[in-house]
Amino acid sequence: MRGLKPVPDWENPAVLHINRRSSHAPLRSHQELGSASRCFDVGSNSRVASQGVKLLSGCDWTFKLFPTPAAVPQNFMAIDRDVTDWCKIPVPCSWECAGHSIPIYTNFVYPIPRDPPYVPQDDNPTGCYRHEFNLTDEQLKDKRVFLQFEGVDSVFYCWLNGDFVGFSKDSRLTAEFEVTEVVRPGSNLLAVQVIRWSDATYLEDQDMWRMSGIHRE
Protein backbone atom coordinates (compact mmCIF):
# COMPACT_ATOMS: atom_id res chain seq x y z
CA MET A 1 0.00 0.00 0.00
CA ARG A 2 1.08 3.56 -0.68
CA GLY A 3 0.17 5.23 2.57
CA LEU A 4 -3.38 4.09 3.36
CA LYS A 5 -4.49 3.67 -0.26
CA PRO A 6 -5.01 0.18 -1.75
CA VAL A 7 -2.51 -0.76 -4.44
CA PRO A 8 -4.19 -0.71 -7.87
CA ASP A 9 -4.15 -3.81 -10.06
CA TRP A 10 -1.46 -2.39 -12.35
CA GLU A 11 0.95 -2.07 -9.39
CA ASN A 12 0.04 -5.35 -7.73
CA PRO A 13 2.24 -8.33 -8.74
CA ALA A 14 -0.33 -10.67 -7.15
CA VAL A 15 -2.91 -9.65 -9.77
CA LEU A 16 -1.89 -10.99 -13.18
CA HIS A 17 -5.38 -11.04 -14.62
CA ILE A 18 -9.08 -10.95 -13.80
CA ASN A 19 -11.52 -13.27 -15.62
CA ARG A 20 -8.93 -14.14 -18.27
CA ARG A 21 -9.15 -17.70 -19.58
CA SER A 22 -6.18 -20.03 -19.30
CA SER A 23 -3.79 -19.92 -22.24
CA HIS A 24 -4.23 -22.62 -24.87
CA ALA A 25 -3.15 -23.57 -28.38
CA PRO A 26 -4.72 -21.26 -31.00
CA LEU A 27 -7.05 -23.91 -32.45
CA ARG A 28 -10.15 -23.00 -34.47
CA SER A 29 -13.31 -25.00 -35.15
CA HIS A 30 -14.95 -25.37 -38.56
CA GLN A 31 -18.35 -26.62 -39.64
CA GLU A 32 -17.16 -27.88 -43.01
CA LEU A 33 -13.98 -29.28 -44.58
CA GLY A 34 -13.70 -26.50 -47.17
CA SER A 35 -13.50 -23.82 -44.49
CA ALA A 36 -10.81 -25.74 -42.61
CA SER A 37 -8.69 -26.39 -45.72
CA ARG A 38 -8.69 -22.68 -46.67
CA CYS A 39 -6.63 -22.00 -43.55
CA PHE A 40 -3.70 -23.67 -45.32
CA ASP A 41 -3.95 -21.58 -48.48
CA VAL A 42 -0.91 -19.38 -49.15
CA GLY A 43 -1.48 -15.95 -47.62
CA SER A 44 -4.58 -17.09 -45.76
CA ASN A 45 -5.52 -15.51 -42.46
CA SER A 46 -6.69 -18.53 -40.46
CA ARG A 47 -8.77 -16.37 -38.17
CA VAL A 48 -10.75 -14.95 -41.08
CA ALA A 49 -11.05 -18.34 -42.75
CA SER A 50 -12.41 -19.92 -39.57
CA GLN A 51 -16.18 -19.84 -39.38
CA GLY A 52 -17.54 -18.10 -36.34
CA VAL A 53 -14.67 -15.59 -36.06
CA LYS A 54 -15.38 -11.86 -36.33
CA LEU A 55 -12.38 -9.54 -36.51
CA LEU A 56 -12.91 -6.27 -34.64
CA SER A 57 -9.55 -4.88 -35.76
CA GLY A 58 -8.44 -3.53 -39.13
CA CYS A 59 -10.50 -0.36 -38.73
CA ASP A 60 -10.63 2.87 -36.73
CA TRP A 61 -11.84 2.92 -33.13
CA THR A 62 -12.85 5.92 -31.06
CA PHE A 63 -9.98 6.98 -28.81
CA LYS A 64 -8.84 9.50 -26.22
CA LEU A 65 -5.56 9.65 -24.30
CA PHE A 66 -5.54 10.78 -20.67
CA PRO A 67 -2.43 11.72 -18.63
CA THR A 68 -3.11 9.20 -15.84
CA PRO A 69 -5.58 6.44 -14.93
CA ALA A 70 -7.09 8.79 -12.34
CA ALA A 71 -7.97 11.29 -15.09
CA VAL A 72 -10.19 8.79 -16.94
CA PRO A 73 -13.93 9.50 -16.49
CA GLN A 74 -15.46 6.75 -14.39
CA ASN A 75 -18.27 6.17 -16.90
CA PHE A 76 -16.24 6.31 -20.11
CA MET A 77 -17.43 2.77 -20.92
CA ALA A 78 -21.13 3.67 -20.63
CA ILE A 79 -23.17 3.13 -23.77
CA ASP A 80 -24.67 6.63 -23.62
CA ARG A 81 -21.35 8.39 -22.91
CA ASP A 82 -20.83 11.47 -25.13
CA VAL A 83 -17.53 10.98 -26.98
CA THR A 84 -18.00 13.51 -29.76
CA ASP A 85 -14.75 15.24 -28.73
CA TRP A 86 -12.73 11.99 -29.00
CA CYS A 87 -10.65 11.15 -32.06
CA LYS A 88 -10.19 8.03 -34.22
CA ILE A 89 -7.23 5.65 -34.09
CA PRO A 90 -6.47 2.57 -36.20
CA VAL A 91 -6.48 -0.77 -34.39
CA PRO A 92 -4.08 -2.48 -34.15
CA CYS A 93 -1.62 0.36 -33.68
CA SER A 94 0.60 1.70 -30.90
CA TRP A 95 -0.87 5.08 -30.04
CA GLU A 96 2.57 6.73 -30.28
CA CYS A 97 2.60 5.77 -33.98
CA ALA A 98 -0.69 7.63 -34.38
CA GLY A 99 0.69 10.87 -32.93
CA HIS A 100 -0.33 10.40 -29.30
CA SER A 101 2.40 10.67 -26.63
CA ILE A 102 6.07 9.94 -27.36
CA PRO A 103 7.76 6.61 -28.19
CA ILE A 104 10.71 5.86 -25.90
CA TYR A 105 13.79 3.86 -26.80
CA THR A 106 15.91 2.38 -24.02
CA ASN A 107 18.35 -0.53 -23.82
CA PHE A 108 19.20 -1.31 -20.18
CA VAL A 109 17.81 1.86 -18.55
CA TYR A 110 14.25 1.75 -17.25
CA PRO A 111 11.95 4.30 -18.94
CA ILE A 112 10.47 5.25 -15.55
CA PRO A 113 11.97 5.90 -12.09
CA ARG A 114 12.98 2.57 -10.56
CA ASP A 115 10.63 1.86 -7.68
CA PRO A 116 9.11 -1.60 -8.30
CA PRO A 117 6.31 -2.48 -8.32
CA TYR A 118 5.19 1.15 -8.36
CA VAL A 119 4.96 3.40 -11.41
CA PRO A 120 4.53 7.19 -11.74
CA GLN A 121 1.18 8.40 -10.49
CA ASP A 122 1.35 11.80 -12.19
CA ASP A 123 2.62 10.63 -15.61
CA ASN A 124 1.14 7.35 -16.73
CA PRO A 125 -0.58 7.82 -20.12
CA THR A 126 -3.85 5.94 -20.29
CA GLY A 127 -5.66 5.33 -23.55
CA CYS A 128 -9.40 4.73 -23.68
CA TYR A 129 -10.95 3.01 -26.68
CA ARG A 130 -14.55 2.48 -27.74
CA HIS A 131 -15.73 0.39 -30.68
CA GLU A 132 -19.20 -0.59 -31.83
CA PHE A 133 -19.85 -3.79 -33.77
CA ASN A 134 -22.88 -5.80 -34.82
CA LEU A 135 -23.75 -9.47 -34.48
CA THR A 136 -26.76 -11.33 -35.81
CA ASP A 137 -29.03 -13.78 -34.03
CA GLU A 138 -27.65 -16.52 -36.25
CA GLN A 139 -24.06 -15.73 -35.27
CA LEU A 140 -24.93 -16.06 -31.58
CA LYS A 141 -27.49 -18.87 -31.60
CA ASP A 142 -26.45 -21.76 -29.33
CA LYS A 143 -22.85 -20.56 -29.18
CA ARG A 144 -20.37 -19.56 -26.53
CA VAL A 145 -18.65 -16.27 -27.38
CA PHE A 146 -15.07 -15.29 -26.57
CA LEU A 147 -13.25 -11.98 -26.86
CA GLN A 148 -9.54 -12.10 -27.71
CA PHE A 149 -6.74 -9.54 -27.60
CA GLU A 150 -3.47 -10.71 -29.19
CA GLY A 151 -1.33 -7.99 -27.63
CA VAL A 152 -1.92 -4.91 -25.46
CA ASP A 153 0.84 -2.86 -23.83
CA SER A 154 1.12 -2.62 -20.87
CA VAL A 155 -2.09 -3.64 -19.06
CA PHE A 156 -5.77 -3.21 -19.82
CA TYR A 157 -9.33 -3.41 -18.57
CA CYS A 158 -12.26 -4.12 -20.89
CA TRP A 159 -16.03 -3.78 -20.78
CA LEU A 160 -18.76 -4.96 -23.15
CA ASN A 161 -22.07 -3.12 -23.28
CA GLY A 162 -21.15 -1.38 -20.03
CA ASP A 163 -20.46 -4.64 -18.16
CA PHE A 164 -16.99 -5.36 -16.82
CA VAL A 165 -15.32 -8.21 -18.70
CA GLY A 166 -11.80 -8.46 -17.32
CA PHE A 167 -8.24 -7.27 -16.82
CA SER A 168 -4.93 -8.56 -18.14
CA LYS A 169 -1.17 -8.08 -17.96
CA ASP A 170 1.60 -9.47 -20.21
CA SER A 171 1.70 -7.34 -23.34
CA ARG A 172 2.78 -10.19 -25.67
CA LEU A 173 0.34 -12.82 -24.46
CA THR A 174 -3.10 -13.47 -25.92
CA ALA A 175 -5.82 -12.48 -23.47
CA GLU A 176 -9.13 -14.28 -23.92
CA PHE A 177 -12.38 -13.66 -22.04
CA GLU A 178 -15.75 -15.35 -22.27
CA VAL A 179 -18.49 -12.81 -23.04
CA THR A 180 -21.41 -15.14 -23.75
CA GLU A 181 -23.54 -13.58 -21.01
CA VAL A 182 -23.01 -9.94 -22.02
CA VAL A 183 -22.87 -10.00 -25.83
CA ARG A 184 -26.18 -9.57 -27.67
CA PRO A 185 -27.70 -9.55 -31.15
CA GLY A 186 -27.51 -6.17 -32.87
CA SER A 187 -25.19 -3.40 -31.74
CA ASN A 188 -22.51 -4.04 -29.11
CA LEU A 189 -20.10 -1.57 -27.52
CA LEU A 190 -16.58 -2.66 -26.54
CA ALA A 191 -14.63 -0.31 -24.26
CA VAL A 192 -10.96 -0.78 -23.37
CA GLN A 193 -8.72 1.15 -20.95
CA VAL A 194 -4.99 0.68 -21.58
CA ILE A 195 -2.40 1.84 -19.04
CA ARG A 196 1.13 2.50 -20.30
CA TRP A 197 3.19 1.76 -17.16
CA SER A 198 2.59 -1.08 -14.71
CA ASP A 199 4.53 -3.45 -12.48
CA ALA A 200 4.96 -5.57 -15.62
CA THR A 201 7.06 -2.74 -17.08
CA TYR A 202 9.94 -3.81 -14.83
CA LEU A 203 9.89 -7.36 -16.26
CA GLU A 204 9.10 -6.52 -19.87
CA ASP A 205 12.21 -4.37 -20.14
CA GLN A 206 14.77 -4.96 -22.85
CA ASP A 207 16.55 -3.30 -25.75
CA MET A 208 13.44 -2.07 -27.59
CA TRP A 209 11.09 0.78 -28.39
CA ARG A 210 8.56 1.36 -25.60
CA MET A 211 5.16 1.92 -27.18
CA SER A 212 1.63 1.45 -25.93
CA GLY A 213 -1.87 0.44 -26.86
CA ILE A 214 -3.62 -2.36 -28.73
CA HIS A 215 -0.69 -3.31 -30.91
CA ARG A 216 -1.89 -6.71 -32.19
CA GLU A 217 -5.23 -7.88 -33.55
PDB file of N, CA and C in Angstrom, residues 55 76 111 148 187 215:
ATOM      1  N   LEU A  55     -13.485 -10.438 -36.848  1.00  0.00           N
ATOM      2  CA  LEU A  55     -12.384  -9.536 -36.508  1.00  0.00           C
ATOM      3  C   LEU A  55     -12.936  -8.158 -36.175  1.00  0.00           C
ATOM      4  N   PHE A  76     -16.607   6.212 -18.696  1.00  0.00           N
ATOM      5  CA  PHE A  76     -16.236   6.306 -20.112  1.00  0.00           C
ATOM      6  C   PHE A  76     -16.734   5.106 -20.911  1.00  0.00           C
ATOM      7  N   PRO A 111      12.544   3.063 -18.427  1.00  0.00           N
ATOM      8  CA  PRO A 111      11.953   4.302 -18.937  1.00  0.00           C
ATOM      9  C   PRO A 111      11.226   5.112 -17.867  1.00  0.00           C
ATOM     10  N   GLN A 148     -10.990 -11.914 -27.761  1.00  0.00           N
ATOM     11  CA  GLN A 148      -9.542 -12.101 -27.714  1.00  0.00           C
ATOM     12  C   GLN A 148      -8.789 -10.826 -28.046  1.00  0.00           C
ATOM     13  N   SER A 187     -26.348  -4.223 -32.046  1.00  0.00           N
ATOM     14  CA  SER A 187     -25.185  -3.396 -31.743  1.00  0.00           C
ATOM     15  C   SER A 187     -24.580  -3.743 -30.389  1.00  0.00           C
ATOM     16  N   HIS A 215      -1.672  -3.251 -29.842  1.00  0.00           N
ATOM     17  CA  HIS A 215      -0.693  -3.309 -30.911  1.00  0.00           C
ATOM     18  C   HIS A 215      -0.768  -4.583 -31.754  1.00  0.00           C
TER      19      HIS A 215
END
